[in-house]
PDB file of C-alpha atoms in Angstrom:
ATOM      1  CA  UNK G   1     -10.732  -9.302  49.205  1.00  0.00           C
ATOM      2  CA  UNK G   2      -9.769 -12.971  49.437  1.00  0.00           C
ATOM      3  CA  UNK G   3      -6.757 -13.271  47.092  1.00  0.00           C
ATOM      4  CA  UNK G   4      -6.412 -16.980  47.837  1.00  0.00           C
ATOM      5  CA  UNK G   5      -9.480 -17.665  45.638  1.00  0.00           C
ATOM      6  CA  UNK G   6      -7.934 -16.106  42.512  1.00  0.00           C
ATOM      7  CA  UNK G   7      -6.086 -19.273  41.484  1.00  0.00           C
ATOM      8  CA  UNK G   8      -9.272 -21.274  41.641  1.00  0.00           C
ATOM      9  CA  UNK G   9     -11.209 -18.744  39.574  1.00  0.00           C
ATOM     10  CA  UNK G  10      -8.530 -18.427  36.840  1.00  0.00           C
ATOM     11  CA  UNK G  11      -7.525 -22.087  36.755  1.00  0.00           C
ATOM     12  CA  UNK G  12      -7.623 -23.510  33.210  1.00  0.00           C
ATOM     13  CA  UNK G  13      -7.900 -20.115  31.526  1.00  0.00           C
ATOM     14  CA  UNK G  14      -5.449 -18.281  29.284  1.00  0.00           C
ATOM     15  CA  UNK G  15      -3.623 -15.774  31.432  1.00  0.00           C
ATOM     16  CA  UNK G  16      -2.243 -12.416  30.337  1.00  0.00           C
ATOM     17  CA  UNK G  17       0.023  -9.993  32.116  1.00  0.00           C
ATOM     18  CA  UNK G  18      -0.181  -6.225  32.387  1.00  0.00           C
ATOM     19  CA  UNK G  19       3.584  -5.941  32.111  1.00  0.00           C
ATOM     20  CA  UNK G  20       4.283  -7.702  28.779  1.00  0.00           C
ATOM     21  CA  UNK G  21       2.340  -8.330  25.566  1.00  0.00           C
ATOM     22  CA  UNK G  22       2.500 -12.114  25.898  1.00  0.00           C
ATOM     23  CA  UNK G  23      -0.073 -14.682  26.967  1.00  0.00           C
ATOM     24  CA  UNK G  24       0.362 -17.656  29.261  1.00  0.00           C
ATOM     25  CA  UNK G  25      -1.090 -20.676  27.460  1.00  0.00           C
ATOM     26  CA  UNK G  26      -1.880 -24.111  28.764  1.00  0.00           C
ATOM     27  CA  UNK G  27       0.910 -26.338  27.540  1.00  0.00           C
ATOM     28  CA  UNK G  28      -1.374 -29.122  26.311  1.00  0.00           C
ATOM     29  CA  UNK G  29      -2.961 -26.675  23.855  1.00  0.00           C
ATOM     30  CA  UNK G  30       0.396 -25.898  22.218  1.00  0.00           C
ATOM     31  CA  UNK G  31       1.940 -28.124  19.546  1.00  0.00           C
ATOM     32  CA  UNK G  32       5.001 -28.018  17.234  1.00  0.00           C
ATOM     33  CA  UNK G  33       4.784 -26.956  13.603  1.00  0.00           C
ATOM     34  CA  UNK G  34       4.743 -30.239  11.591  1.00  0.00           C
ATOM     35  CA  UNK G  35       6.564 -28.387   8.795  1.00  0.00           C
ATOM     36  CA  UNK G  36       9.272 -27.075  11.099  1.00  0.00           C
ATOM     37  CA  UNK G  37      12.417 -26.850   8.898  1.00  0.00           C
ATOM     38  CA  UNK G  38      14.690 -27.850  11.741  1.00  0.00           C
ATOM     39  CA  UNK G  39      14.496 -31.484  12.846  1.00  0.00           C
ATOM     40  CA  UNK G  40      17.332 -31.760  15.393  1.00  0.00           C
ATOM     41  CA  UNK G  41      17.198 -30.013  18.773  1.00  0.00           C
ATOM     42  CA  UNK G  42      20.107 -30.240  21.205  1.00  0.00           C
ATOM     43  CA  UNK G  43      20.835 -29.359  24.845  1.00  0.00           C
ATOM     44  CA  UNK G  44      17.185 -29.684  25.891  1.00  0.00           C
ATOM     45  CA  UNK G  45      18.171 -30.868  29.380  1.00  0.00           C
ATOM     46  CA  UNK G  46      20.449 -27.859  29.945  1.00  0.00           C
ATOM     47  CA  UNK G  47      17.730 -25.445  28.839  1.00  0.00           C
ATOM     48  CA  UNK G  48      15.199 -27.216  31.045  1.00  0.00           C
ATOM     49  CA  UNK G  49      17.502 -26.827  34.044  1.00  0.00           C
ATOM     50  CA  UNK G  50      17.819 -23.095  33.319  1.00  0.00           C
ATOM     51  CA  UNK G  51      14.047 -22.679  32.961  1.00  0.00           C
ATOM     52  CA  UNK G  52      13.500 -24.601  36.210  1.00  0.00           C
ATOM     53  CA  UNK G  53      15.802 -22.160  38.008  1.00  0.00           C
ATOM     54  CA  UNK G  54      15.089 -18.844  36.270  1.00  0.00           C
ATOM     55  CA  UNK G  55      11.776 -19.369  34.490  1.00  0.00           C
ATOM     56  CA  UNK G  56      11.150 -18.955  30.750  1.00  0.00           C
ATOM     57  CA  UNK G  57      12.741 -15.599  29.970  1.00  0.00           C
ATOM     58  CA  UNK G  58      11.890 -15.470  26.254  1.00  0.00           C
ATOM     59  CA  UNK G  59       8.308 -16.422  25.290  1.00  0.00           C
ATOM     60  CA  UNK G  60       7.652 -18.635  22.283  1.00  0.00           C
ATOM     61  CA  UNK G  61       5.685 -17.396  19.239  1.00  0.00           C
ATOM     62  CA  UNK G  62       2.500 -19.192  18.182  1.00  0.00           C
ATOM     63  CA  UNK G  63      -0.439 -18.867  15.811  1.00  0.00           C
ATOM     64  CA  UNK G  64      -3.959 -19.903  16.773  1.00  0.00           C
ATOM     65  CA  UNK G  65      -5.558 -22.547  14.543  1.00  0.00           C
ATOM     66  CA  UNK G  66      -9.241 -23.156  13.726  1.00  0.00           C
ATOM     67  CA  UNK G  67      -9.586 -25.658  16.592  1.00  0.00           C
ATOM     68  CA  UNK G  68      -8.518 -23.241  19.306  1.00  0.00           C
ATOM     69  CA  UNK G  69      -5.053 -24.830  19.577  1.00  0.00           C
ATOM     70  CA  UNK G  70      -1.753 -22.992  19.169  1.00  0.00           C
ATOM     71  CA  UNK G  71       0.943 -23.995  16.680  1.00  0.00           C
ATOM     72  CA  UNK G  72       4.519 -22.982  17.394  1.00  0.00           C
ATOM     73  CA  UNK G  73       6.200 -20.662  14.908  1.00  0.00           C
ATOM     74  CA  UNK G  74       9.395 -20.140  16.864  1.00  0.00           C
ATOM     75  CA  UNK G  75      10.633 -21.538  20.147  1.00  0.00           C
ATOM     76  CA  UNK G  76      10.129 -25.287  19.773  1.00  0.00           C
ATOM     77  CA  UNK G  77      13.300 -25.987  21.764  1.00  0.00           C
ATOM     78  CA  UNK G  78      11.927 -23.912  24.663  1.00  0.00           C
ATOM     79  CA  UNK G  79       8.590 -25.735  24.317  1.00  0.00           C
ATOM     80  CA  UNK G  80      10.309 -29.126  24.532  1.00  0.00           C
ATOM     81  CA  UNK G  81      12.219 -28.046  27.627  1.00  0.00           C
ATOM     82  CA  UNK G  82       9.009 -26.886  29.327  1.00  0.00           C
ATOM     83  CA  UNK G  83       7.307 -30.159  28.365  1.00  0.00           C
ATOM     84  CA  UNK G  84      10.136 -32.167  29.902  1.00  0.00           C
ATOM     85  CA  UNK G  85       9.590 -30.231  33.148  1.00  0.00           C
ATOM     86  CA  UNK G  86       5.863 -31.098  32.983  1.00  0.00           C
ATOM     87  CA  UNK G  87       4.880 -27.434  33.329  1.00  0.00           C
ATOM     88  CA  UNK G  88       1.190 -26.554  33.030  1.00  0.00           C
ATOM     89  CA  UNK G  89       1.576 -23.302  31.119  1.00  0.00           C
ATOM     90  CA  UNK G  90       4.035 -21.544  28.814  1.00  0.00           C
ATOM     91  CA  UNK G  91       4.559 -17.877  27.930  1.00  0.00           C
ATOM     92  CA  UNK G  92       3.776 -17.122  24.286  1.00  0.00           C
ATOM     93  CA  UNK G  93       3.272 -14.303  21.810  1.00  0.00           C
ATOM     94  CA  UNK G  94       0.150 -14.971  19.719  1.00  0.00           C
ATOM     95  CA  UNK G  95       0.485 -13.590  16.203  1.00  0.00           C
ATOM     96  CA  UNK G  96      -1.629 -13.656  13.050  1.00  0.00           C
ATOM     97  CA  UNK G  97      -0.088 -15.257   9.962  1.00  0.00           C
ATOM     98  CA  UNK G  98      -1.099 -17.247   6.889  1.00  0.00           C
ATOM     99  CA  UNK G  99       0.690 -20.433   5.759  1.00  0.00           C
ATOM    100  CA  UNK G 100       3.289 -18.575   3.683  1.00  0.00           C
ATOM    101  CA  UNK G 101       4.058 -16.200   6.529  1.00  0.00           C
ATOM    102  CA  UNK G 102       4.350 -19.086   8.999  1.00  0.00           C
ATOM    103  CA  UNK G 103       6.923 -20.798   6.769  1.00  0.00           C
ATOM    104  CA  UNK G 104       8.817 -17.539   6.331  1.00  0.00           C
ATOM    105  CA  UNK G 105       8.912 -16.772  10.063  1.00  0.00           C
ATOM    106  CA  UNK G 106       9.999 -20.308  10.942  1.00  0.00           C
ATOM    107  CA  UNK G 107      12.832 -20.229   8.397  1.00  0.00           C
ATOM    108  CA  UNK G 108      14.012 -16.739   9.333  1.00  0.00           C
ATOM    109  CA  UNK G 109      13.974 -17.654  13.029  1.00  0.00           C
ATOM    110  CA  UNK G 110      16.149 -20.678  12.306  1.00  0.00           C
ATOM    111  CA  UNK G 111      18.557 -18.835   9.997  1.00  0.00           C
ATOM    112  CA  UNK G 112      19.261 -16.209  12.637  1.00  0.00           C
ATOM    113  CA  UNK G 113      20.280 -18.762  15.248  1.00  0.00           C
ATOM    114  CA  UNK G 114      23.955 -18.788  16.264  1.00  0.00           C
ATOM    115  CA  UNK G 115      24.186 -22.562  16.721  1.00  0.00           C
ATOM    116  CA  UNK G 116      23.224 -23.583  13.190  1.00  0.00           C
ATOM    117  CA  UNK G 117      25.726 -25.390  11.012  1.00  0.00           C
ATOM    118  CA  UNK G 118      26.599 -23.888   7.629  1.00  0.00           C
ATOM    119  CA  UNK G 119      24.730 -26.720   5.931  1.00  0.00           C
ATOM    120  CA  UNK G 120      21.543 -25.953   7.897  1.00  0.00           C
ATOM    121  CA  UNK G 121      21.814 -22.283   6.934  1.00  0.00           C
ATOM    122  CA  UNK G 122      22.310 -23.226   3.274  1.00  0.00           C
ATOM    123  CA  UNK G 123      19.264 -25.504   3.354  1.00  0.00           C
ATOM    124  CA  UNK G 124      16.973 -23.041   5.139  1.00  0.00           C
ATOM    125  CA  UNK G 125      17.941 -20.059   2.969  1.00  0.00           C
ATOM    126  CA  UNK G 126      17.332 -22.067  -0.200  1.00  0.00           C
ATOM    127  CA  UNK G 127      13.934 -23.144   1.154  1.00  0.00           C
ATOM    128  CA  UNK G 128      13.115 -19.522   1.916  1.00  0.00           C
ATOM    129  CA  UNK G 129      14.051 -18.436  -1.611  1.00  0.00           C
ATOM    130  CA  UNK G 130      12.006 -21.310  -3.082  1.00  0.00           C
ATOM    131  CA  UNK G 131       8.929 -20.099  -1.169  1.00  0.00           C
ATOM    132  CA  UNK G 132       8.532 -17.338  -3.766  1.00  0.00           C
ATOM    133  CA  UNK G 133       7.924 -14.644  -1.147  1.00  0.00           C
ATOM    134  CA  UNK G 134      10.820 -12.487  -2.338  1.00  0.00           C
ATOM    135  CA  UNK G 135      10.998 -10.675  -5.662  1.00  0.00           C
ATOM    136  CA  UNK G 136      14.789 -10.468  -5.664  1.00  0.00           C
ATOM    137  CA  UNK G 137      17.687 -12.018  -3.813  1.00  0.00           C
ATOM    138  CA  UNK G 138      18.464  -8.551  -2.504  1.00  0.00           C
ATOM    139  CA  UNK G 139      15.063  -8.551  -0.753  1.00  0.00           C
ATOM    140  CA  UNK G 140      15.851 -11.940   0.772  1.00  0.00           C
ATOM    141  CA  UNK G 141      19.269 -10.769   1.947  1.00  0.00           C
ATOM    142  CA  UNK G 142      17.707  -7.778   3.708  1.00  0.00           C
ATOM    143  CA  UNK G 143      14.998  -9.930   5.301  1.00  0.00           C
ATOM    144  CA  UNK G 144      17.469 -12.323   6.951  1.00  0.00           C
ATOM    145  CA  UNK G 145      20.220  -9.775   7.639  1.00  0.00           C
ATOM    146  CA  UNK G 146      22.819 -11.309   5.326  1.00  0.00           C
ATOM    147  CA  UNK G 147      24.936  -9.772   2.562  1.00  0.00           C
ATOM    148  CA  UNK G 148      24.258 -10.491  -1.108  1.00  0.00           C
ATOM    149  CA  UNK G 149      27.760 -11.932  -1.482  1.00  0.00           C
ATOM    150  CA  UNK G 150      26.976 -14.408   1.317  1.00  0.00           C
ATOM    151  CA  UNK G 151      23.761 -15.423  -0.438  1.00  0.00           C
ATOM    152  CA  UNK G 152      25.689 -15.924  -3.667  1.00  0.00           C
ATOM    153  CA  UNK G 153      27.907 -18.470  -1.889  1.00  0.00           C
ATOM    154  CA  UNK G 154      24.878 -20.153  -0.313  1.00  0.00           C
ATOM    155  CA  UNK G 155      23.147 -20.701  -3.652  1.00  0.00           C
ATOM    156  CA  UNK G 156      26.327 -22.326  -5.000  1.00  0.00           C
ATOM    157  CA  UNK G 157      26.603 -24.734  -2.067  1.00  0.00           C
ATOM    158  CA  UNK G 158      23.413 -26.790  -2.310  1.00  0.00           C
ATOM    159  CA  UNK G 159      24.138 -28.985  -5.351  1.00  0.00           C
ATOM    160  CA  UNK G 160      25.032 -32.079  -3.339  1.00  0.00           C
ATOM    161  CA  UNK G 161      23.988 -35.663  -4.025  1.00  0.00           C
ATOM    162  CA  UNK G 162      21.314 -37.229  -1.808  1.00  0.00           C
ATOM    163  CA  UNK G 163      23.779 -39.559  -0.072  1.00  0.00           C
ATOM    164  CA  UNK G 164      25.961 -36.656   1.057  1.00  0.00           C
ATOM    165  CA  UNK G 165      22.964 -34.648   2.289  1.00  0.00           C
ATOM    166  CA  UNK G 166      21.655 -37.640   4.240  1.00  0.00           C
ATOM    167  CA  UNK G 167      25.057 -38.275   5.831  1.00  0.00           C
ATOM    168  CA  UNK G 168      25.411 -34.641   6.893  1.00  0.00           C
ATOM    169  CA  UNK G 169      21.920 -34.556   8.411  1.00  0.00           C
ATOM    170  CA  UNK G 170      21.986 -37.968  10.120  1.00  0.00           C
ATOM    171  CA  UNK G 171      25.481 -37.569  11.570  1.00  0.00           C
ATOM    172  CA  UNK G 172      25.035 -33.830  12.262  1.00  0.00           C
ATOM    173  CA  UNK G 173      28.312 -32.989  10.532  1.00  0.00           C
ATOM    174  CA  UNK G 174      29.477 -29.389  10.732  1.00  0.00           C
ATOM    175  CA  UNK G 175      31.049 -28.708   7.321  1.00  0.00           C
ATOM    176  CA  UNK G 176      32.162 -25.205   6.390  1.00  0.00           C
ATOM    177  CA  UNK G 177      30.422 -23.189   3.682  1.00  0.00           C
ATOM    178  CA  UNK G 178      33.520 -23.062   1.487  1.00  0.00           C
ATOM    179  CA  UNK G 179      33.837 -26.859   1.532  1.00  0.00           C
ATOM    180  CA  UNK G 180      30.157 -27.242   0.628  1.00  0.00           C
ATOM    181  CA  UNK G 181      30.639 -24.775  -2.193  1.00  0.00           C
ATOM    182  CA  UNK G 182      33.653 -26.633  -3.607  1.00  0.00           C
ATOM    183  CA  UNK G 183      31.863 -29.994  -3.356  1.00  0.00           C
ATOM    184  CA  UNK G 184      28.842 -28.570  -5.173  1.00  0.00           C
ATOM    185  CA  UNK G 185      31.052 -27.621  -8.099  1.00  0.00           C
ATOM    186  CA  UNK G 186      31.742 -31.304  -8.765  1.00  0.00           C
ATOM    187  CA  UNK G 187      29.086 -32.295 -11.284  1.00  0.00           C
ATOM    188  CA  UNK G 188      29.886 -36.010 -11.383  1.00  0.00           C
ATOM    189  CA  UNK G 189      27.916 -37.647  -8.537  1.00  0.00           C
ATOM    190  CA  UNK G 190      30.300 -40.573  -7.999  1.00  0.00           C
ATOM    191  CA  UNK G 191      33.329 -38.309  -7.883  1.00  0.00           C
ATOM    192  CA  UNK G 192      31.547 -35.867  -5.559  1.00  0.00           C
ATOM    193  CA  UNK G 193      30.796 -38.689  -3.120  1.00  0.00           C
ATOM    194  CA  UNK G 194      34.318 -40.102  -3.382  1.00  0.00           C
ATOM    195  CA  UNK G 195      35.905 -36.731  -2.598  1.00  0.00           C
ATOM    196  CA  UNK G 196      33.443 -36.081   0.259  1.00  0.00           C
ATOM    197  CA  UNK G 197      34.295 -39.373   1.982  1.00  0.00           C
ATOM    198  CA  UNK G 198      37.953 -38.329   2.213  1.00  0.00           C
ATOM    199  CA  UNK G 199      36.993 -35.386   4.459  1.00  0.00           C
ATOM    200  CA  UNK G 200      39.108 -32.997   2.385  1.00  0.00           C
ATOM    201  CA  UNK G 201      40.187 -29.397   2.769  1.00  0.00           C
ATOM    202  CA  UNK G 202      39.077 -26.751   0.292  1.00  0.00           C
ATOM    203  CA  UNK G 203      42.421 -26.859  -1.530  1.00  0.00           C
ATOM    204  CA  UNK G 204      42.391 -30.664  -1.708  1.00  0.00           C
ATOM    205  CA  UNK G 205      38.951 -30.587  -3.337  1.00  0.00           C
ATOM    206  CA  UNK G 206      40.201 -28.134  -5.944  1.00  0.00           C
ATOM    207  CA  UNK G 207      43.208 -30.327  -6.658  1.00  0.00           C
ATOM    208  CA  UNK G 208      41.025 -33.431  -6.951  1.00  0.00           C
ATOM    209  CA  UNK G 209      38.687 -31.657  -9.366  1.00  0.00           C
ATOM    210  CA  UNK G 210      41.622 -30.467 -11.467  1.00  0.00           C
ATOM    211  CA  UNK G 211      43.068 -33.986 -11.701  1.00  0.00           C
ATOM    212  CA  UNK G 212      39.676 -35.486 -12.523  1.00  0.00           C
ATOM    213  CA  UNK G 213      39.145 -32.954 -15.300  1.00  0.00           C
ATOM    214  CA  UNK G 214      42.554 -33.760 -16.767  1.00  0.00           C
ATOM    215  CA  UNK G 215      41.786 -37.479 -16.663  1.00  0.00           C
ATOM    216  CA  UNK G 216      38.411 -36.893 -18.300  1.00  0.00           C
ATOM    217  CA  UNK G 217      40.009 -34.865 -21.090  1.00  0.00           C
ATOM    218  CA  UNK G 218      42.487 -37.671 -21.713  1.00  0.00           C
ATOM    219  CA  UNK G 219      39.747 -40.322 -21.820  1.00  0.00           C
ATOM    220  CA  UNK G 220      37.672 -38.256 -24.230  1.00  0.00           C
ATOM    221  CA  UNK G 221      40.679 -37.805 -26.471  1.00  0.00           C
ATOM    222  CA  UNK G 222      41.323 -41.568 -26.620  1.00  0.00           C
ATOM    223  CA  UNK G 223      37.694 -42.206 -27.599  1.00  0.00           C
ATOM    224  CA  UNK G 224      37.927 -39.847 -30.579  1.00  0.00           C
ATOM    225  CA  UNK G 225      41.184 -41.203 -32.021  1.00  0.00           C
ATOM    226  CA  UNK G 226      42.093 -44.638 -33.382  1.00  0.00           C
ATOM    227  CA  UNK G 227      45.448 -44.626 -31.625  1.00  0.00           C
ATOM    228  CA  UNK G 228      45.930 -43.099 -28.232  1.00  0.00           C
ATOM    229  CA  UNK G 229      48.207 -40.084 -28.005  1.00  0.00           C
ATOM    230  CA  UNK G 230      49.899 -38.667 -24.967  1.00  0.00           C
ATOM    231  CA  UNK G 231      48.272 -35.392 -24.024  1.00  0.00           C
ATOM    232  CA  UNK G 232      50.548 -32.385 -23.437  1.00  0.00           C
ATOM    233  CA  UNK G 233      52.008 -32.143 -19.975  1.00  0.00           C
ATOM    234  CA  UNK G 234      50.131 -29.917 -17.575  1.00  0.00           C
ATOM    235  CA  UNK G 235      51.598 -28.029 -14.681  1.00  0.00           C
ATOM    236  CA  UNK G 236      50.266 -28.778 -11.227  1.00  0.00           C
ATOM    237  CA  UNK G 237      51.764 -26.327  -8.774  1.00  0.00           C
ATOM    238  CA  UNK G 238      51.641 -25.538  -5.082  1.00  0.00           C
ATOM    239  CA  UNK G 239      52.797 -22.362  -3.424  1.00  0.00           C
ATOM    240  CA  UNK G 240      54.791 -23.270  -0.327  1.00  0.00           C
ATOM    241  CA  UNK G 241      56.718 -20.494   1.385  1.00  0.00           C
ATOM    242  CA  UNK G 242      59.959 -21.391   3.135  1.00  0.00           C
ATOM    243  CA  UNK G 243      63.544 -22.500   2.598  1.00  0.00           C
ATOM    244  CA  UNK G 244      64.790 -26.016   1.915  1.00  0.00           C
ATOM    245  CA  UNK G 245      66.730 -25.852   5.167  1.00  0.00           C
ATOM    246  CA  UNK G 246      63.470 -25.467   7.082  1.00  0.00           C
ATOM    247  CA  UNK G 247      61.944 -28.782   8.204  1.00  0.00           C
ATOM    248  CA  UNK G 248      58.448 -27.243   8.092  1.00  0.00           C
ATOM    249  CA  UNK G 249      58.899 -26.638   4.353  1.00  0.00           C
ATOM    250  CA  UNK G 250      59.632 -30.330   3.779  1.00  0.00           C
ATOM    251  CA  UNK G 251      56.668 -31.287   5.968  1.00  0.00           C
ATOM    252  CA  UNK G 252      54.379 -29.155   3.778  1.00  0.00           C
ATOM    253  CA  UNK G 253      55.817 -30.687   0.590  1.00  0.00           C
ATOM    254  CA  UNK G 254      55.415 -34.202   1.975  1.00  0.00           C
ATOM    255  CA  UNK G 255      51.800 -33.448   2.950  1.00  0.00           C
ATOM    256  CA  UNK G 256      50.945 -32.364  -0.597  1.00  0.00           C
ATOM    257  CA  UNK G 257      52.662 -35.412  -2.098  1.00  0.00           C
ATOM    258  CA  UNK G 258      50.732 -37.742   0.201  1.00  0.00           C
ATOM    259  CA  UNK G 259      47.477 -36.125  -0.886  1.00  0.00           C
ATOM    260  CA  UNK G 260      48.476 -36.380  -4.569  1.00  0.00           C
ATOM    261  CA  UNK G 261      49.206 -40.067  -4.122  1.00  0.00           C
ATOM    262  CA  UNK G 262      45.811 -40.550  -2.499  1.00  0.00           C
ATOM    263  CA  UNK G 263      43.737 -38.889  -5.250  1.00  0.00           C
ATOM    264  CA  UNK G 264      45.784 -39.865  -8.331  1.00  0.00           C
ATOM    265  CA  UNK G 265      48.131 -42.723  -7.576  1.00  0.00           C
ATOM    266  CA  UNK G 266      48.282 -43.993 -11.187  1.00  0.00           C
ATOM    267  CA  UNK G 267      49.620 -40.811 -12.800  1.00  0.00           C
ATOM    268  CA  UNK G 268      53.287 -40.048 -13.431  1.00  0.00           C
ATOM    269  CA  UNK G 269      54.813 -36.784 -12.273  1.00  0.00           C
ATOM    270  CA  UNK G 270      57.971 -34.733 -12.567  1.00  0.00           C
ATOM    271  CA  UNK G 271      58.581 -32.464  -9.559  1.00  0.00           C
ATOM    272  CA  UNK G 272      60.356 -29.134 -10.055  1.00  0.00           C
ATOM    273  CA  UNK G 273      61.335 -26.736  -7.266  1.00  0.00           C
ATOM    274  CA  UNK G 274      61.738 -23.130  -8.385  1.00  0.00           C
ATOM    275  CA  UNK G 275      63.613 -20.400  -6.577  1.00  0.00           C
ATOM    276  CA  UNK G 276      61.565 -17.241  -6.029  1.00  0.00           C
TER     277      UNK G 276
END
């Protein structure tokens, strides 16, 4: 048997292997999902170098459309790397799925990635919940392998103004879930944006919200009365462990005072140090 003729006979056809359940598709017949939730793909060159040396170890997942083409459900980064190498074919699992299932699989695949930022996870999980494919949040938690307490935090971390969301996405900022959650608690859009631009810690956001609420209460009180009255003094406390002989204690105190001056420079304060 002349094995040298096999390539010529099979050229241009979809190839399958007897070892794995994947197909080898012609690359020009594969295309990205236009509704892919993730828009930014990094380290394509590094992945391409690995594929050039070791081959594509993990096949992509695709669904066949009505025109005989294959739309990617998961693995677009691998697809882009193979395209950059100008490969003719790519390994792929061909699955059957309707539009809802395609969206679900794409979102779940993204959520389970290790290199996602907390903001991307928050966005994708909220999109998945909005798809209406899950009767309860418990069902969603089980589907993506997350705890219900984690989902509770996620659903509290998406109430951000459009300008903040755009800045995070365009500049690819990696902001922790707790910070996103604290920012989302600020209902006033202007204040939310002002606090966000200061790149604060979780505690600084809480302090800023507390001060803003106190100021708002004072302003509302002045509007209701003919003559302004001084509102009762409120305590604003920090817990700083250490002795006054320790320089680190004074550094911590100075840091808090600098922050207080930044967020509420026009207020008057009396500072009291209590022995514990």
